[in-house]
Amino acid sequence: MVPGSQRRVLKDVLPFSVFLMDSFGRRHNYLRISLTEKCNLRCQYCMPQEGVTLTPRSQLLTAEELLMLARLFVREGVNKIRLTGGEPLIRPDVLPIIAELRKLEGLQTIAVTTNGMNLTRLLPSLKKAGVDLLNISLDTLAPAKFEFIARRKGFHKVMEGIEKAIEMGYNPVKVNCVVMRGLNEDELIDFVSLTERKPLDVRFIEYMPFDGNRWNFKMMVSYQEMLDFIKQKWPNLEPVPGEETDTAKAFRVPGFRGQLGFITSMSDHFCGSCNRLRITADGNLKVCLFGNSEVSLRDFLRSGATEEELLHIIGAAIGRKKKQHAGMFNISQMKNRPMILIGG
């Protein structure tokens, strides 16, 4: 860490901010911001069966605080921000927040991860405000099973949202599917078939352990097992080249309009190329999804910290980021937030 005057000189020399680079040389240019802890679904892998205790509203980041932090991160080199939850689209001021983010010079991409329940109604306004990318969670193509997994009805609303996103020109529309043995691993072929005529990027996510989701190794279907199963149907499945920092291993069935991918956090981690940081709805910085170390940027903000002081705090947290996560069995024994309180 160097004094402010020197830091500005270094920024002109170095290709990336020293504050957003960790001790392993990873450059963190992708920030995920949780807008809310609330959700209108209760998905089994995300929300504990007994629910969660919500943070009092006064302890959540205000729109002004959130935007101030976003400006700081973008100034230092973040060029992609993803808005998550809970369910981000139930936050009343989500549209003005996106519109303000769109004004940030240097921010190339604004993405939203949503369960799709409110998407059809909000999509025209979201696009107008400046949303570039959409990720929609959908774990089954069977309405009754959807209700079992999500503990709420809503399958047809989500499907309608996906169709509306395609209609409005989002290409690809990313569909996130958490695969759980005994629940939906029998639908892999059906999901891949969706990519034949639609510009979808279906991403199969290995089931991950978080507080309260009763993770069990036996329920996890590995990337390799999923890939082998899909190749029985499409042996000519071909890999799709991607960026070094991509989280998904991408594939395509030749002749299909869309593609598929696998997020292999458990069986084949991609920690070495991690470029992601997270800010929770209550203002904590998480440098690793599976780590239980957090720093309250909210508390420093409200105690009057300057931007320079905030940068030193952020830089120190990133500097402590470990080379890789602890492995799925250790993670399953570690204290961490439920997924809904981190930001899906």
Short mmCIF file of N, CA and C in Angstrom, two decimals, residues 215-335:
data_model
loop_
_atom_site.label_atom_id
_atom_site.label_comp_id
_atom_site.label_asym_id
_atom_site.label_seq_id
_atom_site.Cartn_x
_atom_site.Cartn_y
_atom_site.Cartn_z
N TRP A 215 -26.42 -29.90 2.25
CA TRP A 215 -25.62 -30.46 1.17
C TRP A 215 -25.17 -31.87 1.52
N ASN A 216 -25.22 -32.73 0.53
CA ASN A 216 -24.79 -34.12 0.69
C ASN A 216 -24.01 -34.50 -0.56
N PHE A 217 -22.81 -35.03 -0.37
CA PHE A 217 -21.97 -35.40 -1.51
C PHE A 217 -22.70 -36.33 -2.48
N LYS A 218 -23.52 -37.20 -1.94
CA LYS A 218 -24.23 -38.17 -2.78
C LYS A 218 -25.22 -37.50 -3.72
N MET A 219 -25.63 -36.27 -3.37
CA MET A 219 -26.57 -35.55 -4.24
C MET A 219 -25.86 -34.75 -5.32
N MET A 220 -24.54 -34.61 -5.21
CA MET A 220 -23.79 -33.84 -6.19
C MET A 220 -23.51 -34.68 -7.44
N VAL A 221 -23.88 -34.16 -8.58
CA VAL A 221 -23.59 -34.80 -9.86
C VAL A 221 -22.41 -34.04 -10.46
N SER A 222 -21.30 -34.72 -10.67
CA SER A 222 -20.09 -34.04 -11.13
C SER A 222 -20.18 -33.66 -12.60
N TYR A 223 -19.36 -32.69 -12.94
CA TYR A 223 -19.26 -32.24 -14.34
C TYR A 223 -18.98 -33.41 -15.28
N GLN A 224 -18.04 -34.26 -14.90
CA GLN A 224 -17.65 -35.36 -15.79
C GLN A 224 -18.81 -36.33 -15.99
N GLU A 225 -19.55 -36.60 -14.93
CA GLU A 225 -20.70 -37.50 -15.05
C GLU A 225 -21.78 -36.89 -15.96
N MET A 226 -22.03 -35.58 -15.79
CA MET A 226 -23.01 -34.91 -16.66
C MET A 226 -22.55 -34.94 -18.12
N LEU A 227 -21.27 -34.62 -18.33
CA LEU A 227 -20.74 -34.58 -19.69
C LEU A 227 -20.83 -35.95 -20.36
N ASP A 228 -20.45 -37.00 -19.63
CA ASP A 228 -20.51 -38.35 -20.20
C ASP A 228 -21.93 -38.73 -20.57
N PHE A 229 -22.88 -38.35 -19.72
CA PHE A 229 -24.28 -38.68 -19.97
C PHE A 229 -24.80 -37.96 -21.23
N ILE A 230 -24.47 -36.69 -21.37
CA ILE A 230 -24.92 -35.91 -22.53
C ILE A 230 -24.27 -36.43 -23.81
N LYS A 231 -23.01 -36.86 -23.70
CA LYS A 231 -22.31 -37.37 -24.89
C LYS A 231 -22.88 -38.70 -25.38
N GLN A 232 -23.59 -39.42 -24.53
CA GLN A 232 -24.27 -40.63 -24.99
C GLN A 232 -25.34 -40.27 -26.03
N LYS A 233 -25.95 -39.11 -25.85
CA LYS A 233 -26.97 -38.63 -26.80
C LYS A 233 -26.33 -37.88 -27.97
N TRP A 234 -25.33 -37.06 -27.68
CA TRP A 234 -24.66 -36.27 -28.71
C TRP A 234 -23.16 -36.51 -28.64
N PRO A 235 -22.66 -37.61 -29.21
CA PRO A 235 -21.22 -37.93 -29.12
C PRO A 235 -20.33 -36.90 -29.82
N ASN A 236 -20.93 -36.09 -30.71
CA ASN A 236 -20.15 -35.09 -31.43
C ASN A 236 -20.13 -33.73 -30.72
N LEU A 237 -20.53 -33.71 -29.44
CA LEU A 237 -20.50 -32.49 -28.65
C LEU A 237 -19.10 -31.88 -28.71
N GLU A 238 -19.01 -30.58 -29.00
CA GLU A 238 -17.70 -29.97 -29.18
C GLU A 238 -17.47 -28.84 -28.19
N PRO A 239 -16.23 -28.70 -27.69
CA PRO A 239 -15.94 -27.59 -26.77
C PRO A 239 -15.97 -26.25 -27.49
N VAL A 240 -16.36 -25.21 -26.74
CA VAL A 240 -16.40 -23.85 -27.28
C VAL A 240 -15.30 -23.04 -26.57
N PRO A 241 -14.39 -22.44 -27.31
CA PRO A 241 -13.32 -21.65 -26.67
C PRO A 241 -13.92 -20.51 -25.86
N GLY A 242 -13.26 -20.19 -24.75
CA GLY A 242 -13.75 -19.11 -23.89
C GLY A 242 -12.61 -18.26 -23.38
N GLU A 243 -12.97 -17.32 -22.49
CA GLU A 243 -11.96 -16.47 -21.86
C GLU A 243 -11.34 -17.20 -20.67
N GLU A 244 -10.14 -16.78 -20.29
CA GLU A 244 -9.44 -17.43 -19.18
C GLU A 244 -10.23 -17.35 -17.88
N THR A 245 -10.98 -16.25 -17.70
CA THR A 245 -11.70 -16.05 -16.43
C THR A 245 -13.12 -16.59 -16.45
N ASP A 246 -13.53 -17.26 -17.52
CA ASP A 246 -14.88 -17.83 -17.58
C ASP A 246 -15.07 -18.87 -16.48
N THR A 247 -16.26 -18.84 -15.88
CA THR A 247 -16.55 -19.84 -14.84
C THR A 247 -17.06 -21.15 -15.43
N ALA A 248 -17.59 -21.11 -16.64
CA ALA A 248 -18.20 -22.30 -17.23
C ALA A 248 -17.30 -22.92 -18.30
N LYS A 249 -17.27 -24.26 -18.32
CA LYS A 249 -16.65 -24.99 -19.42
C LYS A 249 -17.74 -25.16 -20.47
N ALA A 250 -17.55 -24.54 -21.64
CA ALA A 250 -18.62 -24.42 -22.62
C ALA A 250 -18.52 -25.47 -23.72
N PHE A 251 -19.70 -25.92 -24.18
CA PHE A 251 -19.80 -26.91 -25.26
C PHE A 251 -20.98 -26.54 -26.15
N ARG A 252 -20.98 -27.13 -27.34
CA ARG A 252 -22.07 -26.91 -28.27
C ARG A 252 -22.34 -28.20 -29.04
N VAL A 253 -23.61 -28.47 -29.30
CA VAL A 253 -23.96 -29.54 -30.22
C VAL A 253 -23.91 -28.94 -31.62
N PRO A 254 -23.10 -29.49 -32.52
CA PRO A 254 -22.99 -28.91 -33.86
C PRO A 254 -24.37 -28.72 -34.51
N GLY A 255 -24.58 -27.52 -35.04
CA GLY A 255 -25.85 -27.22 -35.68
C GLY A 255 -26.89 -26.61 -34.77
N PHE A 256 -26.65 -26.67 -33.46
CA PHE A 256 -27.60 -26.07 -32.51
C PHE A 256 -27.34 -24.56 -32.42
N ARG A 257 -28.41 -23.81 -32.18
CA ARG A 257 -28.30 -22.36 -32.13
C ARG A 257 -27.60 -21.87 -30.86
N GLY A 258 -27.90 -22.53 -29.74
CA GLY A 258 -27.33 -22.13 -28.45
C GLY A 258 -26.19 -23.04 -28.04
N GLN A 259 -25.86 -23.00 -26.74
CA GLN A 259 -24.77 -23.83 -26.23
C GLN A 259 -25.06 -24.21 -24.79
N LEU A 260 -24.18 -25.02 -24.22
CA LEU A 260 -24.31 -25.44 -22.83
C LEU A 260 -22.97 -25.29 -22.15
N GLY A 261 -22.99 -25.30 -20.82
CA GLY A 261 -21.75 -25.18 -20.08
C GLY A 261 -21.89 -25.85 -18.72
N PHE A 262 -20.76 -26.01 -18.06
CA PHE A 262 -20.74 -26.65 -16.74
C PHE A 262 -19.94 -25.76 -15.79
N ILE A 263 -20.52 -25.45 -14.65
CA ILE A 263 -19.82 -24.70 -13.62
C ILE A 263 -19.37 -25.71 -12.57
N THR A 264 -18.05 -25.94 -12.55
CA THR A 264 -17.48 -27.12 -11.89
C THR A 264 -16.79 -26.76 -10.57
N SER A 265 -17.43 -25.90 -9.78
CA SER A 265 -16.81 -25.38 -8.57
C SER A 265 -16.32 -26.46 -7.62
N MET A 266 -16.99 -27.60 -7.60
CA MET A 266 -16.67 -28.65 -6.63
C MET A 266 -15.66 -29.66 -7.18
N SER A 267 -15.89 -30.17 -8.37
CA SER A 267 -15.05 -31.27 -8.86
C SER A 267 -13.81 -30.80 -9.60
N ASP A 268 -13.82 -29.57 -10.12
CA ASP A 268 -12.68 -29.07 -10.88
C ASP A 268 -12.68 -27.55 -10.77
N HIS A 269 -12.20 -27.05 -9.62
CA HIS A 269 -12.33 -25.62 -9.32
C HIS A 269 -11.54 -24.77 -10.31
N PHE A 270 -11.94 -23.49 -10.41
CA PHE A 270 -11.28 -22.55 -11.32
C PHE A 270 -10.75 -21.35 -10.54
N CYS A 271 -10.29 -21.63 -9.30
CA CYS A 271 -9.81 -20.57 -8.42
C CYS A 271 -8.62 -19.81 -9.01
N GLY A 272 -7.79 -20.50 -9.78
CA GLY A 272 -6.57 -19.88 -10.30
C GLY A 272 -6.82 -18.71 -11.21
N SER A 273 -8.01 -18.67 -11.84
CA SER A 273 -8.33 -17.57 -12.75
C SER A 273 -9.46 -16.70 -12.20
N CYS A 274 -9.73 -16.81 -10.90
CA CYS A 274 -10.85 -16.07 -10.31
C CYS A 274 -10.62 -14.56 -10.40
N ASN A 275 -11.61 -13.86 -10.93
CA ASN A 275 -11.53 -12.39 -11.03
C ASN A 275 -12.71 -11.73 -10.34
N ARG A 276 -13.38 -12.45 -9.42
CA ARG A 276 -14.66 -12.00 -8.88
C ARG A 276 -14.57 -11.57 -7.41
N LEU A 277 -15.31 -10.51 -7.11
CA LEU A 277 -15.51 -10.04 -5.75
C LEU A 277 -17.00 -9.92 -5.51
N ARG A 278 -17.41 -9.98 -4.24
CA ARG A 278 -18.83 -9.87 -3.91
C ARG A 278 -19.05 -8.86 -2.80
N ILE A 279 -20.12 -8.09 -2.95
CA ILE A 279 -20.60 -7.23 -1.87
C ILE A 279 -22.00 -7.70 -1.51
N THR A 280 -22.18 -8.06 -0.24
CA THR A 280 -23.48 -8.56 0.22
C THR A 280 -24.43 -7.38 0.42
N ALA A 281 -25.71 -7.70 0.58
CA ALA A 281 -26.72 -6.65 0.72
C ALA A 281 -26.48 -5.79 1.96
N ASP A 282 -25.85 -6.38 2.98
CA ASP A 282 -25.55 -5.60 4.19
C ASP A 282 -24.15 -4.98 4.16
N GLY A 283 -23.54 -4.98 2.97
CA GLY A 283 -22.32 -4.20 2.78
C GLY A 283 -21.02 -4.88 3.11
N ASN A 284 -21.01 -6.20 3.19
CA ASN A 284 -19.76 -6.91 3.47
C ASN A 284 -19.07 -7.32 2.17
N LEU A 285 -17.77 -7.16 2.13
CA LEU A 285 -16.96 -7.60 1.00
C LEU A 285 -16.54 -9.05 1.24
N LYS A 286 -16.87 -9.91 0.26
CA LYS A 286 -16.41 -11.30 0.27
C LYS A 286 -15.49 -11.48 -0.92
N VAL A 287 -14.26 -11.91 -0.64
CA VAL A 287 -13.32 -12.10 -1.75
C VAL A 287 -13.40 -13.50 -2.32
N CYS A 288 -14.09 -14.41 -1.61
CA CYS A 288 -14.29 -15.78 -2.09
C CYS A 288 -15.68 -16.23 -1.72
N LEU A 289 -16.40 -16.80 -2.68
CA LEU A 289 -17.76 -17.28 -2.44
C LEU A 289 -17.80 -18.27 -1.28
N PHE A 290 -16.77 -19.12 -1.19
CA PHE A 290 -16.77 -20.19 -0.19
C PHE A 290 -15.99 -19.84 1.07
N GLY A 291 -15.40 -18.67 1.11
CA GLY A 291 -14.67 -18.26 2.30
C GLY A 291 -15.61 -17.64 3.32
N ASN A 292 -15.25 -17.75 4.59
CA ASN A 292 -16.11 -17.14 5.62
C ASN A 292 -15.53 -15.83 6.16
N SER A 293 -14.50 -15.33 5.49
CA SER A 293 -13.91 -14.06 5.89
C SER A 293 -14.64 -12.93 5.16
N GLU A 294 -15.07 -11.92 5.92
CA GLU A 294 -15.79 -10.78 5.36
C GLU A 294 -15.30 -9.48 6.00
N VAL A 295 -15.41 -8.40 5.26
CA VAL A 295 -15.06 -7.07 5.77
C VAL A 295 -16.26 -6.16 5.53
N SER A 296 -16.71 -5.46 6.57
CA SER A 296 -17.87 -4.58 6.44
C SER A 296 -17.46 -3.23 5.85
N LEU A 297 -17.69 -3.06 4.55
CA LEU A 297 -17.46 -1.76 3.92
C LEU A 297 -18.52 -0.76 4.39
N ARG A 298 -19.70 -1.25 4.70
CA ARG A 298 -20.77 -0.39 5.21
C ARG A 298 -20.33 0.34 6.48
N ASP A 299 -19.74 -0.40 7.42
CA ASP A 299 -19.33 0.21 8.69
C ASP A 299 -18.27 1.28 8.48
N PHE A 300 -17.31 1.00 7.60
CA PHE A 300 -16.27 1.99 7.32
C PHE A 300 -16.86 3.22 6.63
N LEU A 301 -17.78 2.97 5.68
CA LEU A 301 -18.45 4.09 5.01
C LEU A 301 -19.16 4.99 6.01
N ARG A 302 -19.91 4.37 6.91
CA ARG A 302 -20.74 5.13 7.84
C ARG A 302 -19.93 5.77 8.96
N SER A 303 -18.70 5.32 9.13
CA SER A 303 -17.84 5.96 10.14
C SER A 303 -17.03 7.10 9.54
N GLY A 304 -17.29 7.37 8.24
CA GLY A 304 -16.65 8.52 7.61
C GLY A 304 -15.35 8.24 6.91
N ALA A 305 -15.06 6.98 6.57
CA ALA A 305 -13.81 6.66 5.89
C ALA A 305 -13.73 7.37 4.54
N THR A 306 -12.56 7.85 4.19
CA THR A 306 -12.35 8.48 2.89
C THR A 306 -12.24 7.38 1.82
N GLU A 307 -12.30 7.78 0.56
CA GLU A 307 -12.15 6.80 -0.52
C GLU A 307 -10.78 6.14 -0.45
N GLU A 308 -9.77 6.93 -0.11
CA GLU A 308 -8.41 6.37 0.00
C GLU A 308 -8.34 5.32 1.10
N GLU A 309 -8.97 5.61 2.23
CA GLU A 309 -8.98 4.63 3.32
C GLU A 309 -9.76 3.38 2.92
N LEU A 310 -10.88 3.56 2.22
CA LEU A 310 -11.65 2.41 1.75
C LEU A 310 -10.82 1.55 0.81
N LEU A 311 -10.06 2.18 -0.06
CA LEU A 311 -9.21 1.42 -0.99
C LEU A 311 -8.18 0.58 -0.24
N HIS A 312 -7.60 1.13 0.81
CA HIS A 312 -6.63 0.37 1.59
C HIS A 312 -7.30 -0.82 2.28
N ILE A 313 -8.52 -0.63 2.76
CA ILE A 313 -9.27 -1.71 3.40
C ILE A 313 -9.60 -2.80 2.38
N ILE A 314 -10.07 -2.38 1.20
CA ILE A 314 -10.38 -3.34 0.13
C ILE A 314 -9.12 -4.07 -0.31
N GLY A 315 -8.05 -3.32 -0.50
CA GLY A 315 -6.79 -3.92 -0.94
C GLY A 315 -6.25 -4.93 0.06
N ALA A 316 -6.39 -4.62 1.35
CA ALA A 316 -5.92 -5.55 2.39
C ALA A 316 -6.74 -6.84 2.36
N ALA A 317 -8.06 -6.73 2.16
CA ALA A 317 -8.92 -7.93 2.11
C ALA A 317 -8.57 -8.79 0.90
N ILE A 318 -8.39 -8.16 -0.24
CA ILE A 318 -8.03 -8.91 -1.45
C ILE A 318 -6.64 -9.52 -1.30
N GLY A 319 -5.76 -8.82 -0.63
CA GLY A 319 -4.41 -9.34 -0.40
C GLY A 319 -4.39 -10.61 0.43
N ARG A 320 -5.44 -10.80 1.25
CA ARG A 320 -5.53 -12.01 2.08
C ARG A 320 -6.24 -13.16 1.37
N LYS A 321 -6.69 -12.94 0.15
CA LYS A 321 -7.42 -14.00 -0.57
C LYS A 321 -6.53 -15.21 -0.77
N LYS A 322 -7.08 -16.38 -0.52
CA LYS A 322 -6.29 -17.61 -0.60
C LYS A 322 -6.16 -18.09 -2.04
N LYS A 323 -5.22 -18.98 -2.25
CA LYS A 323 -4.94 -19.47 -3.60
C LYS A 323 -6.14 -20.22 -4.16
N GLN A 324 -6.84 -20.97 -3.30
CA GLN A 324 -8.00 -21.72 -3.76
C GLN A 324 -8.90 -22.03 -2.57
N HIS A 325 -10.14 -22.44 -2.89
CA HIS A 325 -11.04 -22.76 -1.78
C HIS A 325 -10.65 -24.06 -1.11
N ALA A 326 -11.29 -24.37 0.00
CA ALA A 326 -10.83 -25.45 0.88
C ALA A 326 -11.21 -26.85 0.41
N GLY A 327 -11.96 -26.97 -0.68
CA GLY A 327 -12.42 -28.27 -1.15
C GLY A 327 -13.81 -28.56 -0.61
N MET A 328 -14.59 -29.33 -1.38
CA MET A 328 -16.02 -29.45 -1.07
C MET A 328 -16.30 -30.06 0.29
N PHE A 329 -15.50 -31.01 0.72
CA PHE A 329 -15.79 -31.65 2.01
C PHE A 329 -15.47 -30.70 3.17
N ASN A 330 -14.37 -29.96 3.06
CA ASN A 330 -14.07 -28.97 4.09
C ASN A 330 -15.08 -27.83 4.08
N ILE A 331 -15.46 -27.38 2.89
CA ILE A 331 -16.44 -26.30 2.78
C ILE A 331 -17.75 -26.69 3.46
N SER A 332 -18.14 -27.95 3.28
CA SER A 332 -19.41 -28.40 3.84
C SER A 332 -19.41 -28.37 5.37
N GLN A 333 -18.21 -28.33 5.98
CA GLN A 333 -18.11 -28.29 7.44
C GLN A 333 -17.85 -26.87 7.97
N MET A 334 -17.61 -25.93 7.06
CA MET A 334 -17.26 -24.57 7.46
C MET A 334 -18.51 -23.72 7.64
N LYS A 335 -18.40 -22.75 8.55
CA LYS A 335 -19.48 -21.79 8.74
C LYS A 335 -19.43 -20.76 7.60
#
